[in-house]
PDB file of C-alpha atoms in Angstrom:
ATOM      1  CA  UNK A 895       0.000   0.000   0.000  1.00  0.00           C
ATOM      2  CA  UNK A 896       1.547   3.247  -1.190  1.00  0.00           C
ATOM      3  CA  UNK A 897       1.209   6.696   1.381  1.00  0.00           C
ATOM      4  CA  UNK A 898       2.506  10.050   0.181  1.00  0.00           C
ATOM      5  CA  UNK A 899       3.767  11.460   3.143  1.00  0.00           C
ATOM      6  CA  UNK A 900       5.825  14.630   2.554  1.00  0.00           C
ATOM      7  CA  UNK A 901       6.481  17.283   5.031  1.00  0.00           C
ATOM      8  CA  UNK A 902       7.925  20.714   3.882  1.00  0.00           C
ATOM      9  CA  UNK A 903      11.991  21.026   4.093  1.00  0.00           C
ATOM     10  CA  UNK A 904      14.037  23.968   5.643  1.00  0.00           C
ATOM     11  CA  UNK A 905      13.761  25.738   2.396  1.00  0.00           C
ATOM     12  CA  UNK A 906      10.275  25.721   1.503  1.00  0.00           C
ATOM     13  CA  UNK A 907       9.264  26.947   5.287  1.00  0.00           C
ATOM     14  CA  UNK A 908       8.148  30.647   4.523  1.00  0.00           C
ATOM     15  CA  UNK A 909      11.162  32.834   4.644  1.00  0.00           C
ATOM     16  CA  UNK A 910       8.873  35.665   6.428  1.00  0.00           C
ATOM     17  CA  UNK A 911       7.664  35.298  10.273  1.00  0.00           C
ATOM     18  CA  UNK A 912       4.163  34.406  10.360  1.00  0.00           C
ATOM     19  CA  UNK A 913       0.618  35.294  12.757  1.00  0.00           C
ATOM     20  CA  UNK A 914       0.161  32.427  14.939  1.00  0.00           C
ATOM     21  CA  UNK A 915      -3.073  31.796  12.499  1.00  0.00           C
ATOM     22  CA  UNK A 916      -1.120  31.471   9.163  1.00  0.00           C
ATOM     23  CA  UNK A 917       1.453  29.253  11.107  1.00  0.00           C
ATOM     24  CA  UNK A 918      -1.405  26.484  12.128  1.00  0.00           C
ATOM     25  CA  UNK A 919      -3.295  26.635   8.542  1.00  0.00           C
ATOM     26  CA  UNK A 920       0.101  26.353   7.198  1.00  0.00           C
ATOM     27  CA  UNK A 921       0.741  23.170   9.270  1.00  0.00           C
ATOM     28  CA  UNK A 922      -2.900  21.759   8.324  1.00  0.00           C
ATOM     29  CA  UNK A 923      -3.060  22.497   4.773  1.00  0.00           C
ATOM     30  CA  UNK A 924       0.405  20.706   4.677  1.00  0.00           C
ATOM     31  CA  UNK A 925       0.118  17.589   6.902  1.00  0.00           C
ATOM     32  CA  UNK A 926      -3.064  17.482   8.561  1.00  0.00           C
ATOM     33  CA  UNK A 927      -4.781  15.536   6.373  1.00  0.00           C
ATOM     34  CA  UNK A 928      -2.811  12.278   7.260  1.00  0.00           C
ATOM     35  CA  UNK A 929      -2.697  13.129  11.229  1.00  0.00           C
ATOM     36  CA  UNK A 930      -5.395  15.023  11.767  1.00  0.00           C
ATOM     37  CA  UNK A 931      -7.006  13.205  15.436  1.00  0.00           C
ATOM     38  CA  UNK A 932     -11.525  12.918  14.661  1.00  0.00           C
ATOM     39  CA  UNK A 933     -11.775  16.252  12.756  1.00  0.00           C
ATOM     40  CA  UNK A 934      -9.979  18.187  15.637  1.00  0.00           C
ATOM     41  CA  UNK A 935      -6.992  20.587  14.756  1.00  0.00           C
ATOM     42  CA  UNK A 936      -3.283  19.354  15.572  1.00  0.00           C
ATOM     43  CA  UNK A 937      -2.541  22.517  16.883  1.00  0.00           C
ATOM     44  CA  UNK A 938      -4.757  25.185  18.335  1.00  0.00           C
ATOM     45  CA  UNK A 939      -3.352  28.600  19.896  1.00  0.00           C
ATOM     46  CA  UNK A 940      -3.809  27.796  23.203  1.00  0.00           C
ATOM     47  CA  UNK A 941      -1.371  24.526  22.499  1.00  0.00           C
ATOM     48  CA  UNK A 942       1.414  27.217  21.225  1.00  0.00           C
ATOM     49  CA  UNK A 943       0.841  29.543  23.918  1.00  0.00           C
ATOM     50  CA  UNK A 944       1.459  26.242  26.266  1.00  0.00           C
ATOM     51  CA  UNK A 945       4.687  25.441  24.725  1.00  0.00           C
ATOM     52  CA  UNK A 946       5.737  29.377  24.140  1.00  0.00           C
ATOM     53  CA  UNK A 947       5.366  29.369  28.484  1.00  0.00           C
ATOM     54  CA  UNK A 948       7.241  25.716  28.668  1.00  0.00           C
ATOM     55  CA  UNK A 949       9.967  27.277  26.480  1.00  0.00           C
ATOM     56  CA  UNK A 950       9.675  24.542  23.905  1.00  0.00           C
ATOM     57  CA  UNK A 951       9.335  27.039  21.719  1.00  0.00           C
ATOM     58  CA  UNK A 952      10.627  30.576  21.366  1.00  0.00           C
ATOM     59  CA  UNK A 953       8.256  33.534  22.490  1.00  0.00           C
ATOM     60  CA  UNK A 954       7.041  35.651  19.124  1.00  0.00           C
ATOM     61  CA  UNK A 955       8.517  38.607  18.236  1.00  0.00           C
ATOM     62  CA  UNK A 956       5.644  41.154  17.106  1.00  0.00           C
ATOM     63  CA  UNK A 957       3.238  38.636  17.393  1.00  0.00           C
ATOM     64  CA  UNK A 958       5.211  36.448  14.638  1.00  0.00           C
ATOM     65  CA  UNK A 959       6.718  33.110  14.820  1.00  0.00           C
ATOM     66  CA  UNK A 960      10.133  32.675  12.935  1.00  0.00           C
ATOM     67  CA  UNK A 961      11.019  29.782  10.776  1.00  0.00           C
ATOM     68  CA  UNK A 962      12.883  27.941  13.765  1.00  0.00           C
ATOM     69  CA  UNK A 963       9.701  28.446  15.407  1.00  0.00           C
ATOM     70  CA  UNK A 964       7.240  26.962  12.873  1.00  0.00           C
ATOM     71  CA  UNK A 965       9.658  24.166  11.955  1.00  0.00           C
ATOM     72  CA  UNK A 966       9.432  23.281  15.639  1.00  0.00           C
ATOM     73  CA  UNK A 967       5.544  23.333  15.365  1.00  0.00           C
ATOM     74  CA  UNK A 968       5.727  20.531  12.342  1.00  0.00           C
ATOM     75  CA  UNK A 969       7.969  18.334  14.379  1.00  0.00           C
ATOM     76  CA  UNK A 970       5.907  18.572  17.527  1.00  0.00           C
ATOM     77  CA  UNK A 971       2.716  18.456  15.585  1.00  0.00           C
ATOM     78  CA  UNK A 972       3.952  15.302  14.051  1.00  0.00           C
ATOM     79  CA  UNK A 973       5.399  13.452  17.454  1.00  0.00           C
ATOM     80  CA  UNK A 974       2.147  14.775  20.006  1.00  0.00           C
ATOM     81  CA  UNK A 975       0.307  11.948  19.267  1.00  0.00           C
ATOM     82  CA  UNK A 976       2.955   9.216  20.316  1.00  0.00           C
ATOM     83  CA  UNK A 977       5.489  11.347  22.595  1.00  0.00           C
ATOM     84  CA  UNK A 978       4.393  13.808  25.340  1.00  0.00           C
ATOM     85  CA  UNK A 979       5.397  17.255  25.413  1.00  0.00           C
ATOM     86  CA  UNK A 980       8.504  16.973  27.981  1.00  0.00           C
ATOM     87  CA  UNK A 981       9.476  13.754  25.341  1.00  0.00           C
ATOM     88  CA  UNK A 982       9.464  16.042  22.389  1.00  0.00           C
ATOM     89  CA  UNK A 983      11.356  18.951  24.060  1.00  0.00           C
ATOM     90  CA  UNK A 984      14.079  16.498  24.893  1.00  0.00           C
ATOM     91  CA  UNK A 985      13.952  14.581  21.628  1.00  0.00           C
ATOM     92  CA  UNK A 986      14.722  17.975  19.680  1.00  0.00           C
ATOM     93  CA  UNK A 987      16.857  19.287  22.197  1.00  0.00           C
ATOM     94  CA  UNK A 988      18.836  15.864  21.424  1.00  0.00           C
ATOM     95  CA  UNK A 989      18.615  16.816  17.460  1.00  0.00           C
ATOM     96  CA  UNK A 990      19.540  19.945  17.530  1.00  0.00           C
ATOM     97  CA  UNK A 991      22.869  19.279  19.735  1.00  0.00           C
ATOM     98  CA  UNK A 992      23.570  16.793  16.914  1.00  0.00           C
ATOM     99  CA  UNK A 993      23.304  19.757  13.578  1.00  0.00           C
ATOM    100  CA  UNK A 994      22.774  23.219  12.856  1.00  0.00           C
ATOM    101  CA  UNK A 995      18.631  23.679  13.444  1.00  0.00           C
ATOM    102  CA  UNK A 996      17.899  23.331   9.113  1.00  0.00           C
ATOM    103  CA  UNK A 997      20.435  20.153   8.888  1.00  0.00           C
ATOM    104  CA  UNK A 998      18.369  18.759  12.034  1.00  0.00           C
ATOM    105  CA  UNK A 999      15.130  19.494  10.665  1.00  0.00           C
ATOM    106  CA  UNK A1000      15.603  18.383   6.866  1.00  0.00           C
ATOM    107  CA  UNK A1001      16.618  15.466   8.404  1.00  0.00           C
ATOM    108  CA  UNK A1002      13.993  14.783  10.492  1.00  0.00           C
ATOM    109  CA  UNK A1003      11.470  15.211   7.552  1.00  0.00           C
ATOM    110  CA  UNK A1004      13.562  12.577   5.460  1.00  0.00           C
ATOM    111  CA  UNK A1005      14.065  10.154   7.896  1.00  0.00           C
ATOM    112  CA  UNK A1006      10.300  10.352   8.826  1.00  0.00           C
ATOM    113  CA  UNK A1007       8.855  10.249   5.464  1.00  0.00           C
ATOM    114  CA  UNK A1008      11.201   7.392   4.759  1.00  0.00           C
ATOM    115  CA  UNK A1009       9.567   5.675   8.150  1.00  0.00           C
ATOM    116  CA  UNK A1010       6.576   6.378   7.166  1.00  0.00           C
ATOM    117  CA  UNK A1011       7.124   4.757   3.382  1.00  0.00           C
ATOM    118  CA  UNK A1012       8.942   1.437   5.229  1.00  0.00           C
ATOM    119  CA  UNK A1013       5.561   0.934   6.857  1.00  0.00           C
ATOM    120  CA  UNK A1014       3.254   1.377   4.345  1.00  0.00           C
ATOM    121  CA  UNK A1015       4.841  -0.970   1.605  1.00  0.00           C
ATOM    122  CA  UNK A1016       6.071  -3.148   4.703  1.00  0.00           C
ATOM    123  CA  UNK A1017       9.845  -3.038   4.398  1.00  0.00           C
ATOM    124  CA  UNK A1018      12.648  -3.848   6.815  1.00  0.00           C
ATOM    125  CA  UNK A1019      14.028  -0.989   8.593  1.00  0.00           C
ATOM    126  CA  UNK A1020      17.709  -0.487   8.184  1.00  0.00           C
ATOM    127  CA  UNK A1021      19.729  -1.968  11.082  1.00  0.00           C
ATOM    128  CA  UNK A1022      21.405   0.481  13.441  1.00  0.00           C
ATOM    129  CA  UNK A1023      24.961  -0.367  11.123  1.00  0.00           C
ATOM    130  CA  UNK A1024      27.366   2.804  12.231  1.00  0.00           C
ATOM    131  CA  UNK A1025      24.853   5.076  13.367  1.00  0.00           C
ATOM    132  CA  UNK A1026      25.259   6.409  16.965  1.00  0.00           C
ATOM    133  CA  UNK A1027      22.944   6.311  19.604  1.00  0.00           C
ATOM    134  CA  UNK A1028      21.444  10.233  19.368  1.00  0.00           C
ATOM    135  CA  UNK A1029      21.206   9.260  15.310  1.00  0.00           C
ATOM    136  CA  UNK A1030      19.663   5.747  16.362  1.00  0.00           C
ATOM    137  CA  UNK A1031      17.028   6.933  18.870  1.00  0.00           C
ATOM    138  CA  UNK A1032      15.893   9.875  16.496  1.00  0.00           C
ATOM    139  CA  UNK A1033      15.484   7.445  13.289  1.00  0.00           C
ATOM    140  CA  UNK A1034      13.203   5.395  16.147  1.00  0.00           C
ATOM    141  CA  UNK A1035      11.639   8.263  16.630  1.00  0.00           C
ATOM    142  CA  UNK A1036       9.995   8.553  12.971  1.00  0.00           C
ATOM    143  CA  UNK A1037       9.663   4.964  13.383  1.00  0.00           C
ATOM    144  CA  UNK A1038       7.067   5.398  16.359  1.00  0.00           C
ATOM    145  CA  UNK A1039       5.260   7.640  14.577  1.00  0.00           C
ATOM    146  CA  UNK A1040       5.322   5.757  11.375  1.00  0.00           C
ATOM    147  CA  UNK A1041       3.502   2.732  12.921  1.00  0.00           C
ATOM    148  CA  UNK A1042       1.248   4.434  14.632  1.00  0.00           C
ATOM    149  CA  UNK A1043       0.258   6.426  11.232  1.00  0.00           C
ATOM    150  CA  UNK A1044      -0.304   2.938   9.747  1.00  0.00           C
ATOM    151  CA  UNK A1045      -2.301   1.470  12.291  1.00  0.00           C
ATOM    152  CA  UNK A1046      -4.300   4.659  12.526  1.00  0.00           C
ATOM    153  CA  UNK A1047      -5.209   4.466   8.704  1.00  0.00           C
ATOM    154  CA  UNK A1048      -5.399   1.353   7.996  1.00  0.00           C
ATOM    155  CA  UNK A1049      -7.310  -0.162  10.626  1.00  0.00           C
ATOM    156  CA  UNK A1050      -8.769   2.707  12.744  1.00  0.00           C
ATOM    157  CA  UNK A1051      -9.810   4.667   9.687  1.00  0.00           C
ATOM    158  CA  UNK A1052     -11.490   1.420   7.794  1.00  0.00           C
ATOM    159  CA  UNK A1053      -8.958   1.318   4.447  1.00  0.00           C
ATOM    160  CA  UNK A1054      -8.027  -2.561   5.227  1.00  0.00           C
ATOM    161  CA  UNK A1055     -10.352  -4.422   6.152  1.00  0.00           C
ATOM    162  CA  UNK A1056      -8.972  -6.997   9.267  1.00  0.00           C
ATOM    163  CA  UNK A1057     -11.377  -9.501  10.606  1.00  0.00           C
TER     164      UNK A1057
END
């Protein structure tokens, strides 16, 4: 079963700061349509006032999120569902201490989308071979989320039937 996942890279992130409204239709018109939880948004404003306060996130500047910012909302939007928020802050905390904050985040989308692919047409994962443990927990990571995508569509959402 083939699943076009694709989540936007470093470089097609707007190059402008955004209103916290543009920044969540940007992240649902992009991936919400594959995690989108019973009709409910991924992220609401409350949610990024919640992680602005937690420091997950960096506060706006002139009521505008920067690019750092709204890449952080597509990873956390896409690891909520399977990793609480304390999880996620380490998790890119651990990413970012591994790359500069576009090298982390490309990577993150590639690595995901690849997970997510694996799953789908039900392919081996590569073995852990010479990455190191930061590189092997974050590829696990996408893997977590991958499975839980697959379950969620295939079985929750009714497109294979299981009896």
């Amino acid at each position: 079963m083939e699943y076009n996942f694709k989540i936007p890279r470093w470089e097609e992130l707007p190059n402008v700061d955004l209103y916290l409204d543009q920044v969540i239709s940007l992240i649902d018109e992009t991936i919400g349509r594959y995690i989108n939880e019973d009709g409910k948004k991924m992220i609401t404003k409350t949610m990024v006032n919640n992680y602005v306060k937690q420091k997950i996130i960096d506060a706006p500047k002139n009521k505008k999120y920067d690019k750092v910012s709204v890449a952080s909302l597509f990873v956390i939007a896409i690891l909520k569902p399977v990793f609480s928020m304390n999880e996620i802050s380490k998790l890119i905390s651990l990413a970012l201490k591994a790359n500069e904050r576009d090298v982390s985040y490309n990577q993150f989308c590639q690595v995901t989308e690849g997970a997510v692919k694996n799953v789908f047409e039900g392919k081996a994962f590569d073995q852990k071979g010479e990455l190191n443990e930061a590189q092997y927990i974050l590829r696990n990571v996408s893997r977590t989320f991958a499975c839980k995508l697959y379950v969620k569509e295939c079985f929750f959402n009714g497109n294979i039937c299981v009896e």
